[in-house]
PDB file of C-alpha atoms in Angstrom:
ATOM      1  CA  UNK A1166     123.783 110.295  94.713  1.00  0.00           C
ATOM      2  CA  UNK A1167     123.734 114.011  95.699  1.00  0.00           C
ATOM      3  CA  UNK A1168     127.279 115.227  96.156  1.00  0.00           C
ATOM      4  CA  UNK A1169     128.722 111.810  95.385  1.00  0.00           C
ATOM      5  CA  UNK A1170     131.570 113.005  93.113  1.00  0.00           C
ATOM      6  CA  UNK A1171     132.600 115.667  95.498  1.00  0.00           C
ATOM      7  CA  UNK A1172     133.167 113.299  98.316  1.00  0.00           C
ATOM      8  CA  UNK A1173     135.461 110.817  96.503  1.00  0.00           C
ATOM      9  CA  UNK A1174     138.928 111.038  94.804  1.00  0.00           C
ATOM     10  CA  UNK A1175     138.730 111.272  91.073  1.00  0.00           C
ATOM     11  CA  UNK A1176     140.168 107.753  90.510  1.00  0.00           C
ATOM     12  CA  UNK A1177     137.462 106.247  92.715  1.00  0.00           C
ATOM     13  CA  UNK A1178     134.734 108.242  90.784  1.00  0.00           C
ATOM     14  CA  UNK A1179     136.107 106.918  87.543  1.00  0.00           C
ATOM     15  CA  UNK A1180     136.636 103.287  88.518  1.00  0.00           C
ATOM     16  CA  UNK A1181     133.817 102.688  90.943  1.00  0.00           C
ATOM     17  CA  UNK A1182     131.252 105.491  91.107  1.00  0.00           C
ATOM     18  CA  UNK A1183     130.644 105.984  87.361  1.00  0.00           C
ATOM     19  CA  UNK A1184     130.352 102.237  86.661  1.00  0.00           C
ATOM     20  CA  UNK A1185     127.928 101.958  89.570  1.00  0.00           C
ATOM     21  CA  UNK A1186     125.758 104.774  88.233  1.00  0.00           C
ATOM     22  CA  UNK A1187     125.810 103.253  84.779  1.00  0.00           C
ATOM     23  CA  UNK A1188     124.777  99.878  86.356  1.00  0.00           C
ATOM     24  CA  UNK A1189     121.851 101.644  88.141  1.00  0.00           C
ATOM     25  CA  UNK A1190     120.812 103.192  84.879  1.00  0.00           C
ATOM     26  CA  UNK A1191     120.860  99.770  83.225  1.00  0.00           C
ATOM     27  CA  UNK A1192     118.908  98.343  86.202  1.00  0.00           C
ATOM     28  CA  UNK A1193     116.281 101.082  85.791  1.00  0.00           C
ATOM     29  CA  UNK A1194     115.785 100.274  82.191  1.00  0.00           C
ATOM     30  CA  UNK A1195     115.417  96.613  82.966  1.00  0.00           C
ATOM     31  CA  UNK A1196     113.039  97.301  85.861  1.00  0.00           C
ATOM     32  CA  UNK A1197     110.892  99.481  83.669  1.00  0.00           C
ATOM     33  CA  UNK A1198     110.683  96.706  81.091  1.00  0.00           C
ATOM     34  CA  UNK A1199     109.803  94.131  83.756  1.00  0.00           C
ATOM     35  CA  UNK A1200     107.473  96.407  85.686  1.00  0.00           C
ATOM     36  CA  UNK A1201     109.499  96.213  88.925  1.00  0.00           C
ATOM     37  CA  UNK A1202     108.652  99.772  90.018  1.00  0.00           C
ATOM     38  CA  UNK A1203     105.343  98.335  91.231  1.00  0.00           C
ATOM     39  CA  UNK A1204     106.936  95.794  93.521  1.00  0.00           C
ATOM     40  CA  UNK A1205     104.598  96.675  96.358  1.00  0.00           C
ATOM     41  CA  UNK A1206     101.483  95.177  94.866  1.00  0.00           C
ATOM     42  CA  UNK A1207      99.034  92.507  96.050  1.00  0.00           C
ATOM     43  CA  UNK A1208      95.749  90.885  95.147  1.00  0.00           C
ATOM     44  CA  UNK A1209      94.040  90.002  91.868  1.00  0.00           C
ATOM     45  CA  UNK A1210      91.195  91.132  89.762  1.00  0.00           C
ATOM     46  CA  UNK A1211      88.123  89.226  88.507  1.00  0.00           C
ATOM     47  CA  UNK A1212      86.216  91.010  85.634  1.00  0.00           C
ATOM     48  CA  UNK A1213      82.598  91.852  86.097  1.00  0.00           C
ATOM     49  CA  UNK A1214      79.910  90.219  84.137  1.00  0.00           C
ATOM     50  CA  UNK A1215      77.459  93.184  84.375  1.00  0.00           C
ATOM     51  CA  UNK A1216      79.532  96.323  83.884  1.00  0.00           C
ATOM     52  CA  UNK A1217      78.610  99.468  85.868  1.00  0.00           C
ATOM     53  CA  UNK A1218      80.039 102.844  84.974  1.00  0.00           C
ATOM     54  CA  UNK A1219      80.829 105.045  87.964  1.00  0.00           C
ATOM     55  CA  UNK A1220      81.149 108.775  87.146  1.00  0.00           C
ATOM     56  CA  UNK A1221      81.987 111.705  89.456  1.00  0.00           C
ATOM     57  CA  UNK A1222      80.279 114.938  89.728  1.00  0.00           C
ATOM     58  CA  UNK A1223      82.214 118.234  89.892  1.00  0.00           C
ATOM     59  CA  UNK A1224      81.739 118.262  93.628  1.00  0.00           C
ATOM     60  CA  UNK A1225      83.426 114.846  93.828  1.00  0.00           C
ATOM     61  CA  UNK A1226      80.467 112.821  95.054  1.00  0.00           C
ATOM     62  CA  UNK A1227      80.065 109.579  93.219  1.00  0.00           C
ATOM     63  CA  UNK A1228      76.976 108.569  91.344  1.00  0.00           C
ATOM     64  CA  UNK A1229      76.507 105.213  89.764  1.00  0.00           C
ATOM     65  CA  UNK A1230      74.560 104.685  86.608  1.00  0.00           C
ATOM     66  CA  UNK A1231      74.236 101.956  83.958  1.00  0.00           C
ATOM     67  CA  UNK A1232      76.902 102.009  81.344  1.00  0.00           C
ATOM     68  CA  UNK A1233      76.133 103.867  78.196  1.00  0.00           C
ATOM     69  CA  UNK A1234      78.829 104.603  75.601  1.00  0.00           C
ATOM     70  CA  UNK A1235      79.078 108.364  74.692  1.00  0.00           C
ATOM     71  CA  UNK A1236      77.623 109.111  71.263  1.00  0.00           C
ATOM     72  CA  UNK A1237      80.113 108.414  68.570  1.00  0.00           C
ATOM     73  CA  UNK A1238      82.649 106.723  70.860  1.00  0.00           C
ATOM     74  CA  UNK A1239      83.631 103.370  69.567  1.00  0.00           C
ATOM     75  CA  UNK A1240      87.058 103.229  71.141  1.00  0.00           C
ATOM     76  CA  UNK A1241      86.277 100.679  73.741  1.00  0.00           C
ATOM     77  CA  UNK A1242      85.564  97.894  71.196  1.00  0.00           C
ATOM     78  CA  UNK A1243      85.924  94.234  72.020  1.00  0.00           C
ATOM     79  CA  UNK A1244      89.401  93.860  70.514  1.00  0.00           C
ATOM     80  CA  UNK A1245      90.901  96.686  72.527  1.00  0.00           C
ATOM     81  CA  UNK A1246      89.158  95.539  75.674  1.00  0.00           C
ATOM     82  CA  UNK A1247      90.908  92.242  75.674  1.00  0.00           C
ATOM     83  CA  UNK A1248      94.400  93.258  74.759  1.00  0.00           C
ATOM     84  CA  UNK A1249      95.827  92.827  78.258  1.00  0.00           C
ATOM     85  CA  UNK A1250      93.968  89.549  78.924  1.00  0.00           C
ATOM     86  CA  UNK A1251      91.002  91.017  80.759  1.00  0.00           C
ATOM     87  CA  UNK A1252      88.040  93.062  79.788  1.00  0.00           C
ATOM     88  CA  UNK A1253      88.041  96.826  80.454  1.00  0.00           C
ATOM     89  CA  UNK A1254      85.731  97.665  83.374  1.00  0.00           C
ATOM     90  CA  UNK A1255      83.777 100.835  83.136  1.00  0.00           C
ATOM     91  CA  UNK A1256      85.444 102.934  85.827  1.00  0.00           C
ATOM     92  CA  UNK A1257      86.546 106.248  84.333  1.00  0.00           C
ATOM     93  CA  UNK A1258      87.256 109.777  85.593  1.00  0.00           C
ATOM     94  CA  UNK A1259      87.116 113.046  83.751  1.00  0.00           C
ATOM     95  CA  UNK A1260      90.389 114.986  83.411  1.00  0.00           C
ATOM     96  CA  UNK A1261      89.483 117.986  85.605  1.00  0.00           C
ATOM     97  CA  UNK A1262      88.369 115.756  88.492  1.00  0.00           C
ATOM     98  CA  UNK A1263      91.380 113.544  88.255  1.00  0.00           C
ATOM     99  CA  UNK A1264      93.851 116.371  87.763  1.00  0.00           C
ATOM    100  CA  UNK A1265      92.570 118.158  90.871  1.00  0.00           C
ATOM    101  CA  UNK A1266      92.740 114.991  92.878  1.00  0.00           C
ATOM    102  CA  UNK A1267      96.200 114.137  91.702  1.00  0.00           C
ATOM    103  CA  UNK A1268      97.659 117.597  92.176  1.00  0.00           C
ATOM    104  CA  UNK A1269      96.268 117.795  95.750  1.00  0.00           C
ATOM    105  CA  UNK A1270      97.557 114.342  96.551  1.00  0.00           C
ATOM    106  CA  UNK A1271     101.057 115.096  95.264  1.00  0.00           C
ATOM    107  CA  UNK A1272     101.162 118.207  97.474  1.00  0.00           C
ATOM    108  CA  UNK A1273     100.011 116.153 100.506  1.00  0.00           C
ATOM    109  CA  UNK A1274     102.567 113.377  99.949  1.00  0.00           C
ATOM    110  CA  UNK A1275     105.350 115.951  99.626  1.00  0.00           C
ATOM    111  CA  UNK A1276     104.254 117.745 102.782  1.00  0.00           C
ATOM    112  CA  UNK A1277     104.121 114.512 104.700  1.00  0.00           C
ATOM    113  CA  UNK A1278     107.633 113.445 103.579  1.00  0.00           C
ATOM    114  CA  UNK A1279     109.310 116.875 103.891  1.00  0.00           C
ATOM    115  CA  UNK A1280     108.169 117.015 107.550  1.00  0.00           C
ATOM    116  CA  UNK A1281     110.233 113.968 108.377  1.00  0.00           C
ATOM    117  CA  UNK A1282     113.890 113.987 109.539  1.00  0.00           C
ATOM    118  CA  UNK A1283     116.658 111.548 108.688  1.00  0.00           C
ATOM    119  CA  UNK A1284     115.850 109.188 111.540  1.00  0.00           C
ATOM    120  CA  UNK A1285     112.137 109.135 110.784  1.00  0.00           C
ATOM    121  CA  UNK A1286     112.832 108.325 107.097  1.00  0.00           C
ATOM    122  CA  UNK A1287     114.441 105.138 108.247  1.00  0.00           C
ATOM    123  CA  UNK A1288     111.318 103.933 110.119  1.00  0.00           C
ATOM    124  CA  UNK A1289     109.439 100.917 108.875  1.00  0.00           C
ATOM    125  CA  UNK A1290     106.627 101.349 106.375  1.00  0.00           C
ATOM    126  CA  UNK A1291     103.447  99.405 105.662  1.00  0.00           C
ATOM    127  CA  UNK A1292     104.987  98.175 102.330  1.00  0.00           C
ATOM    128  CA  UNK A1293     106.723  94.846 103.047  1.00  0.00           C
ATOM    129  CA  UNK A1294     110.429  94.943 103.004  1.00  0.00           C
ATOM    130  CA  UNK A1295     110.671  98.790 102.760  1.00  0.00           C
ATOM    131  CA  UNK A1296     111.482 101.568 105.103  1.00  0.00           C
ATOM    132  CA  UNK A1297     109.894 104.950 104.624  1.00  0.00           C
ATOM    133  CA  UNK A1298     112.918 106.019 102.678  1.00  0.00           C
ATOM    134  CA  UNK A1299     112.413 103.147 100.261  1.00  0.00           C
ATOM    135  CA  UNK A1300     108.826 104.275  99.705  1.00  0.00           C
ATOM    136  CA  UNK A1301     110.099 107.785  98.895  1.00  0.00           C
ATOM    137  CA  UNK A1302     112.619 106.442  96.386  1.00  0.00           C
ATOM    138  CA  UNK A1303     109.876 104.202  94.836  1.00  0.00           C
ATOM    139  CA  UNK A1304     107.516 107.108  94.445  1.00  0.00           C
ATOM    140  CA  UNK A1305     110.252 109.362  92.946  1.00  0.00           C
ATOM    141  CA  UNK A1306     111.088 106.652  90.422  1.00  0.00           C
ATOM    142  CA  UNK A1307     107.392 106.248  89.613  1.00  0.00           C
ATOM    143  CA  UNK A1308     106.905 110.024  89.090  1.00  0.00           C
ATOM    144  CA  UNK A1309     109.829 110.082  86.715  1.00  0.00           C
ATOM    145  CA  UNK A1310     108.279 107.188  84.753  1.00  0.00           C
ATOM    146  CA  UNK A1311     104.876 108.972  84.916  1.00  0.00           C
ATOM    147  CA  UNK A1312     106.520 112.093  83.412  1.00  0.00           C
ATOM    148  CA  UNK A1313     107.319 110.025  80.259  1.00  0.00           C
ATOM    149  CA  UNK A1314     103.669 108.984  80.107  1.00  0.00           C
ATOM    150  CA  UNK A1315     102.538 112.609  80.178  1.00  0.00           C
ATOM    151  CA  UNK A1316     104.597 113.159  76.964  1.00  0.00           C
ATOM    152  CA  UNK A1317     103.362 110.029  75.155  1.00  0.00           C
ATOM    153  CA  UNK A1318      99.936 110.824  73.659  1.00  0.00           C
ATOM    154  CA  UNK A1319      98.468 108.344  71.331  1.00  0.00           C
ATOM    155  CA  UNK A1320      95.428 107.939  69.069  1.00  0.00           C
ATOM    156  CA  UNK A1321      95.240 104.166  69.857  1.00  0.00           C
ATOM    157  CA  UNK A1322      92.069 102.965  71.646  1.00  0.00           C
ATOM    158  CA  UNK A1323      92.172 102.571  75.424  1.00  0.00           C
ATOM    159  CA  UNK A1324      93.221  99.111  76.619  1.00  0.00           C
ATOM    160  CA  UNK A1325      92.604  99.813  80.356  1.00  0.00           C
ATOM    161  CA  UNK A1326      90.763 102.166  82.621  1.00  0.00           C
ATOM    162  CA  UNK A1327      91.049 103.430  86.177  1.00  0.00           C
ATOM    163  CA  UNK A1328      90.333  99.957  87.585  1.00  0.00           C
ATOM    164  CA  UNK A1329      91.859  97.465  85.160  1.00  0.00           C
ATOM    165  CA  UNK A1330      95.112  99.356  85.191  1.00  0.00           C
ATOM    166  CA  UNK A1331      95.561  97.651  88.616  1.00  0.00           C
ATOM    167  CA  UNK A1332      94.736  94.217  87.376  1.00  0.00           C
ATOM    168  CA  UNK A1333      97.440  94.610  84.646  1.00  0.00           C
ATOM    169  CA  UNK A1334      99.884  95.706  87.411  1.00  0.00           C
ATOM    170  CA  UNK A1335      98.962  92.751  89.544  1.00  0.00           C
ATOM    171  CA  UNK A1336      99.626  90.507  86.557  1.00  0.00           C
ATOM    172  CA  UNK A1337     103.058  92.025  85.903  1.00  0.00           C
ATOM    173  CA  UNK A1338     103.954  91.565  89.584  1.00  0.00           C
ATOM    174  CA  UNK A1339     102.708  87.934  89.703  1.00  0.00           C
ATOM    175  CA  UNK A1340     106.212  86.639  89.650  1.00  0.00           C
ATOM    176  CA  UNK A1341     108.647  86.814  92.605  1.00  0.00           C
ATOM    177  CA  UNK A1342     108.627  90.502  93.796  1.00  0.00           C
ATOM    178  CA  UNK A1343     111.912  90.222  95.772  1.00  0.00           C
ATOM    179  CA  UNK A1344     114.163  91.558  92.991  1.00  0.00           C
ATOM    180  CA  UNK A1345     112.021  94.740  92.706  1.00  0.00           C
ATOM    181  CA  UNK A1346     111.909  95.240  96.454  1.00  0.00           C
ATOM    182  CA  UNK A1347     115.717  94.855  96.695  1.00  0.00           C
ATOM    183  CA  UNK A1348     116.337  97.057  93.682  1.00  0.00           C
ATOM    184  CA  UNK A1349     114.575  99.905  95.495  1.00  0.00           C
ATOM    185  CA  UNK A1350     116.481  99.291  98.770  1.00  0.00           C
ATOM    186  CA  UNK A1351     119.785  99.283  96.978  1.00  0.00           C
ATOM    187  CA  UNK A1352     118.923 102.546  95.204  1.00  0.00           C
ATOM    188  CA  UNK A1353     117.848 104.103  98.517  1.00  0.00           C
ATOM    189  CA  UNK A1354     121.013 102.963 100.241  1.00  0.00           C
ATOM    190  CA  UNK A1355     123.176 105.018  97.773  1.00  0.00           C
ATOM    191  CA  UNK A1356     122.065 108.264  99.518  1.00  0.00           C
ATOM    192  CA  UNK A1357     124.515 109.415 102.092  1.00  0.00           C
ATOM    193  CA  UNK A1358     121.647 110.986 104.117  1.00  0.00           C
ATOM    194  CA  UNK A1359     117.857 110.035 103.780  1.00  0.00           C
ATOM    195  CA  UNK A1360     116.801 113.709 103.460  1.00  0.00           C
ATOM    196  CA  UNK A1361     118.726 113.951 100.168  1.00  0.00           C
ATOM    197  CA  UNK A1362     116.229 111.530  98.631  1.00  0.00           C
ATOM    198  CA  UNK A1363     113.505 114.010  99.556  1.00  0.00           C
ATOM    199  CA  UNK A1364     115.136 116.727  97.464  1.00  0.00           C
ATOM    200  CA  UNK A1365     115.093 114.434  94.491  1.00  0.00           C
ATOM    201  CA  UNK A1366     111.494 113.555  95.125  1.00  0.00           C
ATOM    202  CA  UNK A1367     110.583 117.297  95.174  1.00  0.00           C
ATOM    203  CA  UNK A1368     112.389 117.865  91.823  1.00  0.00           C
ATOM    204  CA  UNK A1369     110.444 114.882  90.210  1.00  0.00           C
ATOM    205  CA  UNK A1370     107.157 116.080  91.637  1.00  0.00           C
ATOM    206  CA  UNK A1371     107.596 119.659  90.448  1.00  0.00           C
ATOM    207  CA  UNK A1372     108.373 118.352  86.883  1.00  0.00           C
ATOM    208  CA  UNK A1373     105.309 116.080  86.851  1.00  0.00           C
ATOM    209  CA  UNK A1374     102.950 118.792  88.168  1.00  0.00           C
ATOM    210  CA  UNK A1375     104.093 121.159  85.420  1.00  0.00           C
ATOM    211  CA  UNK A1376     103.486 118.387  82.804  1.00  0.00           C
ATOM    212  CA  UNK A1377     100.113 117.496  84.301  1.00  0.00           C
ATOM    213  CA  UNK A1378      99.028 121.208  84.178  1.00  0.00           C
ATOM    214  CA  UNK A1379      99.524 121.047  80.448  1.00  0.00           C
ATOM    215  CA  UNK A1380      98.159 117.505  79.857  1.00  0.00           C
ATOM    216  CA  UNK A1381      95.434 117.471  77.186  1.00  0.00           C
ATOM    217  CA  UNK A1382      92.202 115.525  77.394  1.00  0.00           C
ATOM    218  CA  UNK A1383      93.549 112.716  75.244  1.00  0.00           C
ATOM    219  CA  UNK A1384      94.881 109.161  75.608  1.00  0.00           C
ATOM    220  CA  UNK A1385      98.413 108.295  76.855  1.00  0.00           C
ATOM    221  CA  UNK A1386     100.599 105.268  76.597  1.00  0.00           C
ATOM    222  CA  UNK A1387     101.960 104.008  79.857  1.00  0.00           C
ATOM    223  CA  UNK A1388     103.560 100.725  80.960  1.00  0.00           C
ATOM    224  CA  UNK A1389     102.375  99.017  77.794  1.00  0.00           C
ATOM    225  CA  UNK A1390      98.740 100.219  78.265  1.00  0.00           C
ATOM    226  CA  UNK A1391      96.695 102.935  76.764  1.00  0.00           C
ATOM    227  CA  UNK A1392      94.503 105.077  79.119  1.00  0.00           C
ATOM    228  CA  UNK A1393      92.475 108.226  78.771  1.00  0.00           C
ATOM    229  CA  UNK A1394      94.262 111.009  80.565  1.00  0.00           C
ATOM    230  CA  UNK A1395      91.707 111.196  83.369  1.00  0.00           C
ATOM    231  CA  UNK A1396      92.126 107.571  84.234  1.00  0.00           C
ATOM    232  CA  UNK A1397      95.956 107.967  83.980  1.00  0.00           C
ATOM    233  CA  UNK A1398      96.018 110.688  86.628  1.00  0.00           C
ATOM    234  CA  UNK A1399      93.392 108.933  88.727  1.00  0.00           C
ATOM    235  CA  UNK A1400      95.552 105.744  89.039  1.00  0.00           C
ATOM    236  CA  UNK A1401      98.459 107.915  90.214  1.00  0.00           C
ATOM    237  CA  UNK A1402      96.315 109.800  92.767  1.00  0.00           C
ATOM    238  CA  UNK A1403      95.394 106.348  94.136  1.00  0.00           C
ATOM    239  CA  UNK A1404      98.984 105.151  94.016  1.00  0.00           C
ATOM    240  CA  UNK A1405     100.164 108.162  95.988  1.00  0.00           C
ATOM    241  CA  UNK A1406      97.320 107.851  98.574  1.00  0.00           C
ATOM    242  CA  UNK A1407      98.367 104.213  99.094  1.00  0.00           C
ATOM    243  CA  UNK A1408     101.993 105.211  99.666  1.00  0.00           C
ATOM    244  CA  UNK A1409     101.048 108.088 101.955  1.00  0.00           C
ATOM    245  CA  UNK A1410      99.368 105.571 104.129  1.00  0.00           C
ATOM    246  CA  UNK A1411     102.505 103.406 103.951  1.00  0.00           C
ATOM    247  CA  UNK A1412     104.449 106.218 105.677  1.00  0.00           C
ATOM    248  CA  UNK A1413     102.321 106.034 108.749  1.00  0.00           C
ATOM    249  CA  UNK A1414     103.014 102.573 110.092  1.00  0.00           C
ATOM    250  CA  UNK A1415     105.201 103.796 112.932  1.00  0.00           C
ATOM    251  CA  UNK A1416     105.036 107.573 112.358  1.00  0.00           C
ATOM    252  CA  UNK A1417     102.316 110.172 112.853  1.00  0.00           C
ATOM    253  CA  UNK A1418     101.621 111.131 109.247  1.00  0.00           C
ATOM    254  CA  UNK A1419      98.498 113.007 107.977  1.00  0.00           C
ATOM    255  CA  UNK A1420      95.877 111.029 106.100  1.00  0.00           C
ATOM    256  CA  UNK A1421      95.656 111.464 102.306  1.00  0.00           C
ATOM    257  CA  UNK A1422      93.225 114.066 100.947  1.00  0.00           C
ATOM    258  CA  UNK A1423      89.649 113.036 100.883  1.00  0.00           C
ATOM    259  CA  UNK A1424      89.371 113.441  97.093  1.00  0.00           C
ATOM    260  CA  UNK A1425      92.166 110.860  96.451  1.00  0.00           C
ATOM    261  CA  UNK A1426      90.616 108.572  99.029  1.00  0.00           C
ATOM    262  CA  UNK A1427      87.261 108.727  97.254  1.00  0.00           C
ATOM    263  CA  UNK A1428      88.918 107.719  94.021  1.00  0.00           C
ATOM    264  CA  UNK A1429      90.754 104.928  95.811  1.00  0.00           C
ATOM    265  CA  UNK A1430      87.499 103.651  97.327  1.00  0.00           C
ATOM    266  CA  UNK A1431      85.813 103.667  93.877  1.00  0.00           C
ATOM    267  CA  UNK A1432      88.733 101.698  92.450  1.00  0.00           C
ATOM    268  CA  UNK A1433      88.625  99.086  95.262  1.00  0.00           C
ATOM    269  CA  UNK A1434      84.834  98.716  94.840  1.00  0.00           C
ATOM    270  CA  UNK A1435      85.105  98.351  91.052  1.00  0.00           C
ATOM    271  CA  UNK A1436      87.763  95.595  91.482  1.00  0.00           C
ATOM    272  CA  UNK A1437      85.584  93.866  94.165  1.00  0.00           C
ATOM    273  CA  UNK A1438      82.540  94.244  91.874  1.00  0.00           C
ATOM    274  CA  UNK A1439      80.346  95.528  94.693  1.00  0.00           C
ATOM    275  CA  UNK A1440      79.860  98.513  96.988  1.00  0.00           C
ATOM    276  CA  UNK A1441      81.216  98.411 100.516  1.00  0.00           C
ATOM    277  CA  UNK A1442      79.330  99.522 103.611  1.00  0.00           C
ATOM    278  CA  UNK A1443      79.125 103.266 103.959  1.00  0.00           C
ATOM    279  CA  UNK A1444      80.112 102.830 107.624  1.00  0.00           C
ATOM    280  CA  UNK A1445      83.584 101.671 106.449  1.00  0.00           C
ATOM    281  CA  UNK A1446      85.824 104.740 106.209  1.00  0.00           C
ATOM    282  CA  UNK A1447      87.677 105.374 102.900  1.00  0.00           C
ATOM    283  CA  UNK A1448      91.025 105.139 104.664  1.00  0.00           C
ATOM    284  CA  UNK A1449      90.160 101.727 106.086  1.00  0.00           C
ATOM    285  CA  UNK A1450      88.947 100.566 102.686  1.00  0.00           C
ATOM    286  CA  UNK A1451      92.267 101.411 101.186  1.00  0.00           C
ATOM    287  CA  UNK A1452      94.315  99.682 103.957  1.00  0.00           C
ATOM    288  CA  UNK A1453      92.171  96.579 103.652  1.00  0.00           C
ATOM    289  CA  UNK A1454      92.032  96.680  99.927  1.00  0.00           C
ATOM    290  CA  UNK A1455      95.767  96.755  99.585  1.00  0.00           C
ATOM    291  CA  UNK A1456      96.400  94.107 102.189  1.00  0.00           C
ATOM    292  CA  UNK A1457      98.158  96.540 104.447  1.00  0.00           C
ATOM    293  CA  UNK A1458      95.737  95.515 107.295  1.00  0.00           C
ATOM    294  CA  UNK A1459      94.133  92.077 107.878  1.00  0.00           C
ATOM    295  CA  UNK A1460      90.416  91.924 107.056  1.00  0.00           C
ATOM    296  CA  UNK A1461      88.512  91.681 110.269  1.00  0.00           C
ATOM    297  CA  UNK A1462      86.169  88.648 110.712  1.00  0.00           C
ATOM    298  CA  UNK A1463      83.047  90.698 110.773  1.00  0.00           C
ATOM    299  CA  UNK A1464      83.632  91.800 107.215  1.00  0.00           C
ATOM    300  CA  UNK A1465      83.954  88.271 105.996  1.00  0.00           C
ATOM    301  CA  UNK A1466      84.467  88.126 102.277  1.00  0.00           C
ATOM    302  CA  UNK A1467      83.131  91.629 101.616  1.00  0.00           C
ATOM    303  CA  UNK A1468      86.705  92.878 101.015  1.00  0.00           C
ATOM    304  CA  UNK A1469      90.034  91.465 100.064  1.00  0.00           C
ATOM    305  CA  UNK A1470      93.366  92.753  98.783  1.00  0.00           C
ATOM    306  CA  UNK A1471      92.884  93.918  95.157  1.00  0.00           C
ATOM    307  CA  UNK A1472      95.501  96.597  94.624  1.00  0.00           C
ATOM    308  CA  UNK A1473      98.872  97.408  95.979  1.00  0.00           C
TER     309      UNK A1473
END
């Protein structure tokens, strides 16, 4: 709505524009309560019967080892693990690793979007029903919501981790997603020029990056869940990697950074409950694991859409 008031007579602003903005604010509140910001989701999650904990070394290379709870850590007890209707899988990321991956991924997404002109922002995306501009608006809205999560520390026990966050999102999006898709399209259509949405994205990203830099190694409350801060940032590194790939359906857009793609691959494998062939590139894992690309026959049932 950049410059909206300057382009209209005062009577129109008072009688049409302001009520429209108030209606949008009300719609935002309702969407947040319903979880509509995640309209572009697919797949489901089946909990593992033999948990495996995947940790990441400082260099970013994954190692897999049997789950063992840190000494004195009783936060992942049975009551907290079943709060959202599914058991918490053991996929967690330490804060420094997740913060570095998230920060790099935000920069990459911004660079990819800021390189696009008005016409390119109207191109189709991989996300069903959305143009690239709609993806930008969706990400901006999500980052603003994430900012509130950064300022909502809690001492409550975790109820989800870096994998089961996505199963909770899939559950919240199990109903008809059309309202959420159209809500984002209506919001995007309020911009007089697509590039103005990019300026708002930059403002939201700068605010989130500043908050993330100060984020303590604690637990945060977000979308009705409680996550450790490393898992909170890891889910958003994955979210942004997915949406950076969404930009490239018809456009030449750089691939997401390798660190975020590694986190995304680990998430898909945790949701699938098995490792994927090393010959399958991380980018391809993410496209197949989100349903953005059909699973080829040669992969059979090895992979399916599990996150969106």
